[in-house]
């Protein structure tokens, strides 16, 4: 912001600091700031000009019909699109004010800070313990064996799984039930001590009871983490998130507080989608 | 005759099929939907009834016809001509009768032989006609029985399913019985060998010089059947081959699945698989004419003595031959690991190589182990390369620069030239073969165990 004009120009949005002074309960620090993000897969453009600020320690739900770009956007936040050869990302994404697409950023470190939980539970073919220990091991987070045990127990506890598996940490992670596997994957993501957790439809492969457990967990996790969740379930978005962003055909159509989006959407397309008229 | 009978049976079966269909349709006056089974099933049912028992009869008949006629022939020979003949002389006489019957006459055969030959020919033709008549009669009777069972509610489909069951069981039984047969013949000959040579000498002896005299006038080695040098040589060459093939095969599989662009993959993968298409005899002379001399020259240049038929040359070239076995199976196994596991690992900040080592390889392990053990079995059983490139003298050494021999090479050399089945030199081949078979069998069992263990853990 320009010092000479910033304080007098009411059109320029307030900084997070200024916001928190005016309305302390409402405002959070901006954790992730995306400007003009566009993604191309080969010749096909998947995301158009997305500007989205994600506040810290909140849950933001990304909703929209299939193929609308919400997962694509989310995969930009930990540069998972780098693993797709034909994907090209333009624009800037800043986490804590640092552009994550600049050359000197190490994706390895970035992905430790921005954890990810996938649509289908994907535990590694290893023991429960090793699944959780995988991230800390590759990032060298544990100095000793007892350190590692501490990290694993803590992560499993935070993911609400420890009591169920404490007697069989050496059993294969693939032997757990679907809901337990997904919580194991969350524990695995937590273990690298991330600041942001991305969840790509984390409950779509689970039954309602397992879903309820994960949603409860998301609610607890938001105290310590910034959570971005892609979901196809409007009810889930309404239940777990404080903010909701609606994507359609690669455009970010509308973003706002979840209550407002669901009760009083500004855009016709948002209204049609949440009332089930298309998508 | 057998050919004609076969054609007749096939024709009868086809007729049975048509008959079954028509009869089934007639039973419901043309409305196929009213039948329990589709009309075709009724057709198949009769065709199977016509074809299968008659065919079985023909096969059993052919199996026993020869020996039955032999016994008859032996009985019919005049008693004074066969009195005092030994078993093998009798067999010789029978084969003389048969060659006379077949028109191959050398000199003037004895009168009783000519008579026997005429009887033999007559019996042969009776047997043939009887077989044809019996088979066709059986087929016709079966057709009538089966036809009588066709009705609206007849469960022809289940009947056909039973026939299919039987067919599958028959096919797998052929494979199993053949294996059993080979093992039995190996075991019997090996048993005869161990009656001539003590098993202690064979399994623990350190000296292998099997070229003993078969005729009295031959000049040969003393004869020693200690098989340890042969097995050590086999294992040494197989070890060298695997030491070459495993890393190269595995790493090229990883490169192809994880690093290569689709264009490179499309070119490199078929090129790599061409290796599997090269005949082993070509590898053999490549080893003898190119690799071995090159190694020897290199050795001379650095003042080191390398034998022209060293284990290293044979094993190294064999290793190249085995690369596609390992790379191809590992490639499939790694490519089959779900993308979600890769994403999960990358999502935690793992690099590509960390992902490959800690996630992809463990998940793909059953397939990779399968490839490696297939290659080991090939390495142990491979014959042509070692016959050409490895040594023949069995020396007990672990030095890869010296010539060693292998089980397969020894089997080949033992069975070339004069062979006689009451001589330990020839029988030794069966003992070697039996042990080789047992070794590969154990390897396969271990492989299956390992694969199962990791399957449980990794699926």
XYZ file of C-alpha atoms in Angstrom:
738
model
C 0.000 0.000 0.000
C 1.199 3.443 -0.835
C 1.983 5.453 2.290
C 1.043 8.779 0.783
C -2.447 7.818 -0.201
C -3.216 4.665 1.764
C -4.747 6.254 4.825
C -6.974 8.613 2.907
C -8.179 6.306 0.154
C -11.225 4.530 1.478
C -11.465 2.348 -1.661
C -8.361 0.369 -0.804
C -9.108 -2.635 1.374
C -7.947 -2.501 4.941
C -4.996 -4.568 6.008
C -5.568 -7.405 8.400
C -4.120 -5.353 11.227
C -6.448 -2.488 10.561
C -9.360 -4.883 10.267
C -8.650 -6.493 13.597
C -8.633 -3.046 15.206
C -12.048 -2.195 13.817
C -13.757 -5.584 14.253
C -11.624 -7.871 16.392
C -14.011 -10.820 16.519
C -14.520 -11.026 12.804
C -11.167 -10.414 11.246
C -8.355 -12.879 11.047
C -4.910 -12.453 9.623
C -4.740 -13.256 5.963
C -2.831 -16.490 5.689
C -2.974 -17.064 1.959
C -3.342 -14.315 -0.593
C -3.953 -15.291 -4.203
C -3.800 -12.698 -6.973
C -4.743 -13.279 -10.605
C -4.153 -17.017 -10.377
C -4.658 -18.787 -13.691
C -3.967 -22.436 -14.482
C -3.587 -24.016 -17.892
C -3.505 -27.747 -18.543
C -1.836 -27.808 -21.938
C -4.029 -25.666 -24.168
C -6.996 -25.835 -21.870
C -7.427 -23.125 -19.274
C -8.799 -24.535 -16.041
C -8.733 -21.498 -13.783
C -9.354 -17.845 -14.675
C -8.121 -14.862 -12.704
C -8.772 -16.051 -9.155
C -8.287 -13.520 -6.384
C -8.930 -15.020 -3.001
C -7.711 -14.195 0.475
C -7.856 -16.993 2.984
C -7.865 -16.002 6.663
C -5.787 -17.827 9.225
C -7.274 -20.326 11.673
C -10.509 -20.669 9.840
C -12.071 -23.276 7.632
C -12.778 -22.172 4.096
C -14.921 -24.416 1.955
C -14.480 -24.437 -1.808
C -17.708 -25.504 -3.484
C -18.884 -25.787 -7.054
C -19.880 -28.328 -9.646
C -17.377 -30.930 -10.886
C -14.690 -29.517 -13.130
C -15.181 -25.969 -11.832
C -11.542 -25.566 -10.820
C -11.858 -25.774 -7.047
C -9.492 -28.727 -6.723
C -7.171 -27.161 -9.276
C -7.050 -24.013 -7.193
C -6.388 -25.967 -4.045
C -3.566 -27.893 -5.680
C -1.919 -24.553 -6.478
C -1.584 -23.819 -2.781
C 0.994 -26.554 -2.178
C 2.203 -26.629 -5.783
C 0.909 -30.140 -6.335
C 0.235 -29.032 -9.896
C 4.011 -29.159 -10.362
C 3.723 -32.935 -10.511
C 1.567 -32.660 -13.627
C 3.854 -32.019 -16.588
C 1.387 -30.050 -18.694
C 0.092 -27.793 -15.900
C 1.138 -24.118 -15.958
C 0.315 -21.723 -13.127
C 0.460 -17.924 -13.458
C -0.325 -15.155 -11.009
C 0.927 -14.998 -7.448
C 0.059 -16.888 -4.312
C 1.494 -15.607 -1.075
C 1.534 -17.466 2.187
C 2.395 -15.189 5.091
C 3.423 -12.614 2.528
C 5.910 -14.859 0.712
C 5.287 -15.741 -2.926
C 5.332 -19.535 -3.067
C 5.932 -19.601 -6.820
C 9.207 -17.724 -6.759
C 12.286 -19.657 -7.783
C 13.987 -19.835 -4.405
C 11.019 -21.526 -2.746
C 11.646 -25.194 -2.080
C 8.476 -27.199 -2.736
C 9.633 -29.797 -0.240
C 9.551 -27.242 2.545
C 6.358 -25.684 1.208
C 4.538 -29.003 1.279
C 5.682 -29.598 4.826
C 4.006 -26.285 5.732
C 0.938 -26.917 3.601
C -0.274 -30.436 4.292
C -2.786 -32.226 2.117
C -5.464 -34.843 2.669
C -6.857 -36.546 -0.398
C -10.272 -37.630 -1.578
C -9.596 -41.324 -1.200
C -7.742 -42.405 1.922
C -4.250 -43.270 0.678
C -2.226 -44.698 3.534
C 1.176 -45.950 2.439
C 1.743 -49.702 2.435
C 3.550 -49.435 5.758
C 2.699 -49.738 9.416
C 0.492 -47.141 11.111
C 3.520 -45.794 12.931
C 5.606 -45.497 9.780
C 2.763 -43.817 7.933
C 2.715 -40.999 10.436
C 6.492 -40.960 10.811
C 7.007 -40.661 7.038
C 6.760 -36.863 6.849
C 8.838 -36.082 9.955
C 11.445 -38.546 8.715
C 11.917 -36.972 5.293
C 11.992 -33.488 6.793
C 14.286 -34.509 9.641
C 11.890 -33.226 12.307
C 12.724 -35.840 14.916
C 16.139 -35.816 16.540
C 15.772 -39.185 18.208
C 13.608 -42.242 18.306
C 11.720 -41.008 21.344
C 11.160 -37.664 19.590
C 9.641 -39.518 16.682
C 7.399 -41.558 18.959
C 6.245 -38.367 20.590
C 5.422 -36.773 17.226
C 3.536 -39.884 16.080
C 1.508 -40.183 19.274
C 0.738 -36.481 19.280
C -0.355 -36.490 15.645
C -2.507 -39.573 16.078
C -4.064 -38.049 19.179
C -4.825 -34.795 17.370
C -6.385 -36.781 14.549
C -8.570 -38.581 17.099
C -7.210 -41.957 16.120
C -4.734 -42.770 18.859
C -7.129 -44.553 21.218
C -8.317 -46.826 18.437
C -4.874 -47.884 17.229
C -2.565 -47.511 20.236
C -2.280 -51.291 20.606
C -1.409 -51.943 16.994
C 0.876 -49.191 15.778
C 2.897 -51.818 13.935
C -0.121 -53.125 12.014
C -0.365 -52.073 8.365
C -2.176 -48.783 7.824
C -4.012 -50.307 4.908
C -5.796 -52.687 7.291
C -7.798 -49.913 8.960
C -11.374 -49.048 8.050
C -11.995 -46.267 5.527
C -12.747 -43.628 8.155
C -9.750 -44.654 10.242
C -7.550 -44.579 7.148
C -8.645 -41.029 6.410
C -7.905 -39.959 9.970
C -4.534 -41.683 9.614
C -3.920 -39.558 6.531
C -4.867 -36.460 8.522
C -2.469 -37.536 11.292
C 0.185 -38.017 8.631
C -0.418 -34.494 7.349
C -0.373 -33.031 10.861
C 2.894 -34.777 11.704
C 4.977 -32.414 9.567
C 3.646 -29.531 11.692
C 1.959 -27.688 8.838
C 0.280 -24.298 9.087
C -2.266 -24.980 6.395
C -4.127 -28.228 5.721
C -5.735 -28.774 2.334
C -8.512 -31.344 2.186
C -9.768 -32.558 -1.187
C -13.247 -33.978 -0.561
C -11.962 -35.837 2.485
C -15.289 -37.492 3.257
C -16.537 -38.475 -0.170
C -15.438 -42.088 0.258
C -16.709 -42.422 3.834
C -19.940 -43.404 5.509
C -21.961 -40.833 7.519
C -20.542 -41.854 10.892
C -16.939 -41.616 9.750
C -17.843 -38.329 8.026
C -19.219 -36.920 11.285
C -15.977 -37.836 13.051
C -13.848 -36.135 10.403
C -16.017 -33.018 10.509
C -15.698 -32.877 14.270
C -11.967 -33.202 13.839
C -11.847 -30.396 11.279
C -13.622 -28.151 13.746
C -11.014 -28.884 16.408
C -8.091 -28.558 14.038
C -8.988 -25.044 12.970
C -7.693 -23.692 16.300
C -4.180 -24.522 15.202
C -4.375 -24.708 11.432
C -5.800 -22.889 8.477
C -7.971 -25.361 6.663
C -9.051 -25.336 3.031
C -11.622 -27.988 2.198
C -13.083 -28.899 -1.170
C -16.477 -30.488 -0.828
C -19.432 -31.486 -2.937
C -21.710 -31.570 0.044
C -23.416 -28.254 0.688
C -24.411 -29.408 4.164
C -20.835 -30.230 4.947
C -19.673 -26.817 3.781
C -22.343 -25.200 5.943
C -21.460 -27.343 8.942
C -17.683 -27.043 9.011
C -16.673 -23.810 7.348
C -16.602 -20.176 8.344
C -15.984 -18.973 4.813
C -17.204 -20.385 1.531
C -15.945 -19.766 -1.988
C -18.059 -20.755 -4.962
C -16.288 -21.701 -8.173
C -17.956 -22.141 -11.537
C -16.394 -22.980 -14.913
C -12.958 -21.957 -13.702
C -14.009 -18.643 -12.217
C -14.250 -17.718 -8.574
C -17.844 -16.477 -8.609
C -18.396 -15.500 -5.049
C -16.672 -15.665 -1.701
C -17.932 -14.679 1.700
C -18.849 -15.856 5.114
C -20.549 -19.190 4.975
C -23.801 -17.918 6.564
C -24.026 -15.164 4.053
C -23.292 -17.397 1.050
C -25.947 -19.897 2.075
C -28.637 -17.469 3.180
C -28.061 -14.482 0.988
C -25.891 -15.221 -2.036
C -25.095 -12.191 -4.172
C -24.692 -13.986 -7.455
C -27.474 -15.741 -9.349
C -25.202 -18.707 -10.161
C -24.347 -19.223 -6.499
C -27.988 -19.192 -5.609
C -28.836 -21.682 -8.347
C -26.069 -24.003 -7.217
C -26.805 -24.002 -3.506
C -30.497 -24.437 -4.087
C -29.739 -27.394 -6.311
C -30.922 -25.940 -9.571
C -27.769 -27.025 -11.426
C -24.501 -28.774 -10.816
C -7.553 -94.706 -39.537
C -7.406 -92.567 -36.414
C -7.831 -89.466 -38.573
C -10.952 -90.828 -40.252
C -12.452 -91.866 -36.931
C -11.768 -88.413 -35.559
C -13.418 -86.708 -38.530
C -16.432 -89.031 -38.259
C -16.765 -88.272 -34.557
C -16.612 -84.531 -35.180
C -19.244 -84.850 -37.892
C -21.449 -86.914 -35.558
C -21.032 -84.308 -32.833
C -22.080 -81.543 -35.211
C -25.068 -83.635 -36.253
C -25.841 -84.130 -32.565
C -25.752 -80.365 -32.045
C -28.225 -79.735 -34.850
C -30.394 -82.597 -33.657
C -30.407 -81.319 -30.082
C -31.398 -77.819 -31.151
C -34.197 -79.061 -33.379
C -35.527 -81.499 -30.857
C -35.524 -78.866 -28.111
C -37.344 -76.382 -30.340
C -39.796 -79.076 -31.407
C -40.519 -79.884 -27.738
C -41.879 -76.355 -27.235
C -43.206 -76.005 -30.776
C -40.698 -73.353 -31.774
C -40.931 -70.929 -28.817
C -37.419 -70.895 -27.403
C -38.472 -68.801 -24.386
C -40.493 -71.717 -22.998
C -37.429 -73.918 -22.714
C -35.512 -74.153 -19.455
C -32.226 -73.794 -21.355
C -31.560 -72.052 -24.661
C -31.797 -74.369 -27.700
C -28.038 -74.081 -28.266
C -27.396 -75.605 -24.836
C -29.438 -78.647 -25.811
C -27.308 -78.822 -28.959
C -24.051 -78.594 -26.998
C -25.369 -81.189 -24.581
C -25.917 -83.812 -27.283
C -22.681 -82.866 -29.043
C -20.753 -83.436 -25.823
C -22.510 -86.759 -25.211
C -21.654 -87.905 -28.717
C -18.099 -86.658 -28.868
C -16.555 -87.052 -25.439
C -17.115 -90.734 -24.500
C -16.241 -91.928 -28.002
C -13.084 -89.838 -28.046
C -12.047 -91.134 -24.639
C -12.660 -94.688 -25.884
C -10.463 -94.074 -28.941
C -7.629 -92.630 -26.846
C -7.721 -95.459 -24.298
C -7.895 -97.976 -27.142
C -4.824 -96.498 -28.844
C -2.997 -96.431 -25.542
C -3.410 -100.161 -24.963
C -3.655 -101.549 -28.496
C 0.091 -101.725 -29.006
C 0.933 -103.598 -25.827
C -2.023 -105.984 -26.144
C -0.963 -106.930 -29.668
C 2.643 -107.332 -28.490
C 1.571 -109.793 -25.818
C -0.549 -111.715 -28.324
C 2.351 -111.751 -30.766
C 4.761 -113.055 -28.168
C 2.347 -115.848 -27.198
C 1.846 -116.833 -30.828
C 5.543 -117.338 -31.547
C 6.550 -121.000 -31.665
C 7.695 -122.050 -28.229
C 10.962 -123.615 -29.441
C 12.032 -120.340 -31.090
C 11.716 -118.237 -27.987
C 12.837 -120.718 -25.405
C 15.931 -119.525 -23.567
C 15.783 -115.963 -24.951
C 16.468 -113.128 -22.540
C 14.079 -110.201 -22.138
C 16.084 -107.910 -24.415
C 16.589 -110.578 -27.058
C 12.834 -111.145 -27.034
C 12.247 -107.408 -27.498
C 14.702 -107.513 -30.402
C 12.758 -110.360 -31.989
C 9.464 -108.491 -31.616
C 10.896 -105.408 -33.263
C 12.292 -107.553 -36.070
C 8.778 -108.931 -36.618
C 7.399 -105.402 -36.673
C 9.929 -104.121 -39.185
C 9.259 -107.106 -41.429
C 5.539 -106.359 -41.076
C 6.249 -102.753 -42.040
C 7.988 -103.953 -45.230
C 11.543 -103.211 -44.114
C 13.192 -106.550 -44.844
C 16.938 -107.002 -44.517
C 18.349 -110.297 -45.735
C 16.052 -113.297 -45.482
C 14.064 -113.361 -42.296
C 13.301 -116.707 -40.687
C 10.030 -118.387 -41.625
C 8.490 -117.998 -38.181
C 9.280 -114.282 -38.250
C 7.525 -113.852 -41.596
C 4.505 -115.761 -40.312
C 4.420 -113.656 -37.172
C 4.667 -110.508 -39.279
C 1.631 -111.562 -41.308
C -0.319 -112.260 -38.103
C 0.800 -108.896 -36.747
C -0.485 -107.074 -39.829
C -3.803 -108.921 -39.687
C -4.286 -108.120 -35.986
C -3.366 -104.512 -36.555
C -6.043 -104.082 -39.189
C -8.638 -105.954 -37.087
C -7.837 -103.706 -34.162
C -8.175 -100.571 -36.267
C -11.556 -101.559 -37.683
C -12.772 -102.704 -34.295
C -11.778 -99.385 -32.806
C -13.598 -97.433 -35.497
C -16.715 -99.573 -35.153
C -16.709 -99.388 -31.351
C -16.209 -95.630 -31.313
C -18.930 -94.897 -33.837
C -21.338 -97.323 -32.183
C -20.705 -95.680 -28.817
C -21.256 -92.247 -30.342
C -24.566 -93.323 -31.883
C -25.804 -94.973 -28.684
C -24.844 -91.873 -26.706
C -26.699 -89.731 -29.215
C -29.848 -91.777 -28.738
C -29.611 -91.654 -24.943
C -28.971 -87.919 -24.892
C -31.706 -87.255 -27.421
C -34.218 -89.091 -25.281
C -33.480 -86.740 -22.379
C -34.199 -83.536 -24.296
C -37.449 -82.070 -23.023
C -38.977 -78.706 -22.224
C -37.749 -78.653 -18.634
C -34.487 -80.468 -19.216
C -31.590 -78.599 -17.558
C -29.208 -78.732 -20.502
C -27.359 -75.592 -19.359
C -26.262 -77.238 -16.130
C -25.220 -80.314 -18.062
C -23.073 -78.204 -20.390
C -21.570 -76.432 -17.357
C -20.516 -79.820 -15.987
C -18.892 -80.672 -19.304
C -17.034 -77.350 -19.264
C -15.917 -78.077 -15.690
C -14.603 -81.408 -16.826
C -12.773 -79.818 -19.753
C -11.005 -77.322 -17.481
C -10.040 -80.041 -15.015
C -8.780 -82.216 -17.882
C -6.581 -79.401 -19.232
C -5.016 -78.607 -15.871
C -4.612 -82.318 -15.223
C -2.532 -82.627 -18.410
C -0.062 -80.018 -17.147
C 0.121 -81.559 -13.696
C 0.427 -85.129 -14.969
C 3.174 -84.160 -17.396
C 5.129 -82.561 -14.574
C 4.580 -85.617 -12.414
C 5.701 -87.840 -15.265
C 8.904 -85.884 -15.821
C 9.683 -85.832 -12.112
C 9.015 -89.553 -11.799
C 11.277 -90.443 -14.699
C 13.971 -88.134 -13.310
C 13.574 -89.709 -9.876
C 13.714 -93.278 -11.178
C 16.837 -92.709 -13.268
C 18.423 -90.745 -10.442
C 17.653 -93.633 -8.093
C 19.427 -96.001 -10.477
C 22.369 -93.599 -10.529
C 22.554 -93.570 -6.758
C 22.686 -97.353 -6.749
C 25.868 -97.121 -8.802
C 27.374 -94.040 -7.157
C 26.952 -93.314 -3.477
C 24.812 -90.222 -2.706
C 27.498 -89.172 -0.235
C 30.002 -88.914 -3.061
C 27.529 -87.074 -5.277
C 26.374 -84.508 -2.746
C 29.603 -83.936 -0.859
C 32.345 -84.874 -3.305
C 34.573 -82.064 -4.508
C 35.733 -83.761 -7.688
C 33.674 -84.011 -10.876
C 35.178 -86.166 -13.671
C 32.262 -88.112 -15.134
C 33.851 -89.098 -18.474
C 34.396 -92.766 -17.676
C 34.865 -95.489 -20.236
C 31.784 -96.984 -21.814
C 33.675 -99.322 -24.091
C 36.677 -101.240 -22.868
C 39.035 -99.618 -25.358
C 38.279 -95.984 -24.451
C 40.884 -93.806 -22.819
C 39.116 -91.632 -20.265
C 39.296 -90.024 -16.893
C 39.006 -92.093 -13.744
C 35.419 -91.155 -13.019
C 34.413 -89.099 -10.021
C 30.936 -87.831 -9.333
C 31.269 -85.137 -6.696
C 28.706 -82.574 -7.815
C 29.652 -79.680 -5.539
C 31.942 -77.924 -8.068
C 29.168 -78.115 -10.658
C 26.576 -76.549 -8.354
C 29.011 -73.939 -7.092
C 29.765 -73.032 -10.705
C 26.046 -72.771 -11.485
C 25.427 -70.550 -8.487
C 28.462 -68.398 -9.260
C 27.328 -67.736 -12.826
C 23.709 -67.183 -11.741
C 24.920 -64.795 -9.037
C 27.004 -62.798 -11.518
C 24.071 -62.691 -13.929
C 21.700 -61.445 -11.229
C 24.260 -58.920 -10.011
C 24.226 -57.484 -13.526
C 20.517 -57.853 -14.287
C 18.851 -56.776 -11.025
C 20.202 -53.237 -10.648
C 20.094 -52.470 -14.361
C 16.620 -53.941 -14.814
C 15.156 -52.340 -11.722
C 16.667 -48.921 -12.315
C 15.623 -48.862 -15.951
C 12.094 -49.840 -14.873
C 12.078 -46.932 -12.410
C 13.412 -44.592 -15.075
C 10.771 -45.698 -17.557
C 7.817 -45.373 -15.171
C 8.805 -42.322 -13.149
C 11.242 -40.192 -15.100
C 10.962 -40.832 -18.821
C 8.664 -38.643 -20.888
C 5.987 -40.562 -22.796
C 7.959 -40.100 -26.026
C 11.161 -41.552 -24.609
C 9.190 -44.374 -23.001
C 7.506 -45.258 -26.277
C 10.940 -45.730 -27.869
C 13.007 -47.150 -25.021
C 10.578 -49.762 -23.688
C 10.250 -51.740 -26.949
C 14.019 -51.418 -27.517
C 14.647 -52.912 -24.085
C 12.219 -55.696 -24.772
C 14.028 -56.576 -27.990
C 16.691 -58.010 -25.673
C 14.191 -60.703 -24.689
C 13.762 -61.620 -28.358
C 17.428 -62.303 -29.061
C 18.002 -66.075 -29.249
C 20.267 -67.285 -26.456
C 22.601 -68.872 -28.987
C 23.315 -65.375 -30.314
C 24.085 -64.218 -26.774
C 26.320 -67.283 -26.562
C 28.550 -66.414 -29.470
C 28.453 -62.765 -28.467
C 29.926 -63.902 -25.152
C 32.530 -66.147 -26.753
C 33.584 -63.951 -29.651
C 33.229 -60.435 -28.271
C 32.973 -60.208 -24.504
C 35.455 -62.891 -23.461
C 38.311 -61.726 -25.741
C 37.692 -58.118 -24.754
C 37.920 -59.055 -21.079
C 41.024 -61.086 -21.691
C 42.721 -58.212 -23.547
C 41.736 -55.793 -20.845
C 43.103 -58.168 -18.246
C 46.379 -58.459 -20.153
C 46.639 -54.700 -20.450
C 46.515 -54.309 -16.701
C 48.642 -57.381 -16.121
C 45.907 -59.616 -14.877
C 45.173 -63.092 -16.099
C 41.557 -63.666 -17.147
C 40.586 -67.028 -18.591
C 39.019 -66.940 -22.082
C 35.936 -68.757 -20.798
C 35.625 -67.014 -17.459
C 32.521 -67.121 -15.298
C 32.395 -63.344 -15.563
C 31.940 -63.342 -19.345
C 29.214 -66.000 -19.321
C 27.442 -64.556 -16.270
C 27.702 -60.983 -17.511
C 26.172 -61.758 -20.878
C 23.493 -63.868 -19.208
C 22.761 -60.867 -16.988
C 22.170 -58.719 -20.071
C 19.782 -61.365 -21.354
C 17.828 -61.246 -18.077
C 17.416 -57.451 -17.962
C 14.079 -57.398 -19.829
C 12.563 -60.032 -17.491
C 13.228 -57.846 -14.483
C 12.614 -54.468 -16.088
C 9.380 -55.486 -17.762
C 7.761 -57.058 -14.680
C 9.036 -54.325 -12.349
C 7.821 -51.694 -14.775
C 4.304 -53.155 -14.686
C 4.394 -53.461 -10.903
C 5.546 -49.886 -10.343
C 3.110 -48.481 -12.878
C 0.303 -50.339 -11.082
C 0.937 -48.515 -7.796
C -2.010 -46.126 -7.467
C -1.359 -42.470 -8.275
C -2.935 -41.595 -4.919
C 0.084 -43.031 -3.096
C 2.433 -40.872 -5.161
C 0.270 -37.818 -4.488
C 0.204 -38.630 -0.798
C 3.966 -38.781 -0.664
C 4.536 -35.647 -2.751
C 1.876 -33.898 -0.669
C 3.987 -34.496 2.415
C 6.934 -32.876 0.736
C 8.806 -35.986 -0.319
C 11.081 -35.701 -3.328
C 10.787 -38.001 -6.292
C 13.529 -40.360 -5.165
C 12.215 -40.458 -1.594
C 8.803 -41.330 -2.958
C 10.263 -44.081 -5.135
C 12.375 -45.628 -2.383
C 9.947 -45.399 0.523
C 6.571 -45.747 -1.141
C 6.657 -47.075 -4.685
C 9.221 -49.848 -4.312
C 7.664 -51.346 -1.150
C 4.223 -51.210 -2.735
C 5.495 -52.788 -5.952
C 7.638 -55.370 -4.157
C 5.533 -58.477 -4.914
C 5.762 -57.786 -8.645
C 9.437 -56.944 -8.494
C 10.217 -60.078 -6.483
C 8.273 -62.081 -9.042
C 10.428 -60.670 -11.826
C 13.674 -61.266 -9.964
C 12.837 -64.857 -9.080
C 11.711 -65.593 -12.618
C 15.084 -64.284 -13.724
C 16.903 -66.446 -11.140
C 15.133 -69.545 -12.411
C 16.106 -68.603 -15.941
C 19.705 -67.972 -14.871
C 20.020 -71.379 -13.210
C 18.353 -73.246 -16.051
C 19.926 -71.279 -18.917
C 21.894 -73.615 -21.148
C 23.008 -72.211 -24.484
C 25.052 -69.245 -23.260
C 26.980 -71.320 -20.742
C 27.487 -74.241 -23.125
C 29.194 -71.792 -25.471
C 30.851 -69.393 -23.072
C 31.497 -71.188 -19.776
C 33.993 -73.958 -19.106
C 33.513 -77.707 -19.238
C 36.082 -78.689 -16.625
C 34.536 -78.529 -13.167
C 36.875 -76.547 -10.984
C 35.832 -75.583 -7.514
C 36.362 -71.837 -7.332
C 34.534 -68.627 -6.502
C 36.900 -66.548 -8.606
C 34.820 -65.001 -11.425
C 37.893 -64.705 -13.665
C 38.368 -68.461 -13.842
C 36.360 -70.900 -15.909
C 33.624 -72.807 -14.093
C 31.020 -75.214 -15.405
C 27.305 -75.424 -14.738
C 24.746 -78.164 -14.236
C 23.197 -77.532 -17.629
C 26.562 -77.679 -19.404
C 27.345 -80.987 -17.699
C 23.975 -82.470 -18.611
C 24.554 -81.540 -22.249
C 28.075 -82.990 -22.347
C 26.992 -86.168 -20.524
C 24.237 -86.885 -23.023
C 26.305 -86.138 -26.132
C 28.123 -89.015 -27.788
C 27.916 -92.608 -26.522
C 25.142 -93.018 -24.002
C 24.204 -96.161 -22.176
C 21.511 -96.321 -19.573
C 23.225 -98.681 -17.183
C 26.273 -96.479 -16.955
C 26.733 -93.872 -14.220
C 28.047 -91.357 -16.757
C 24.687 -91.155 -18.511
C 22.595 -91.576 -15.377
C 24.482 -88.734 -13.680
C 22.633 -86.357 -16.003
C 19.350 -87.389 -14.394
C 20.684 -86.925 -10.884
C 21.973 -83.466 -11.811
C 18.654 -82.643 -13.434
C 16.673 -83.812 -10.411
C 18.690 -81.684 -8.015
C 18.431 -78.708 -10.362
C 14.683 -79.198 -10.476
C 14.479 -79.369 -6.687
C 16.559 -76.198 -6.347
C 14.345 -74.206 -8.725
C 11.256 -75.663 -7.048
C 12.467 -74.456 -3.656
C 13.238 -71.037 -5.141
C 9.731 -70.804 -6.537
C 8.196 -71.840 -3.220
C 10.242 -69.240 -1.381
C 9.257 -66.666 -3.985
C 5.577 -67.451 -3.557
C 5.930 -67.202 0.210
C 7.603 -63.797 -0.009
C 5.064 -62.519 -2.469
C 2.182 -63.746 -0.283
C 3.649 -62.207 2.836
C 3.952 -58.808 1.215
C 0.592 -59.139 -0.506
C -1.052 -59.402 2.889
C 0.750 -56.323 3.998
C 0.549 -54.201 0.924
C -2.812 -54.665 -0.717
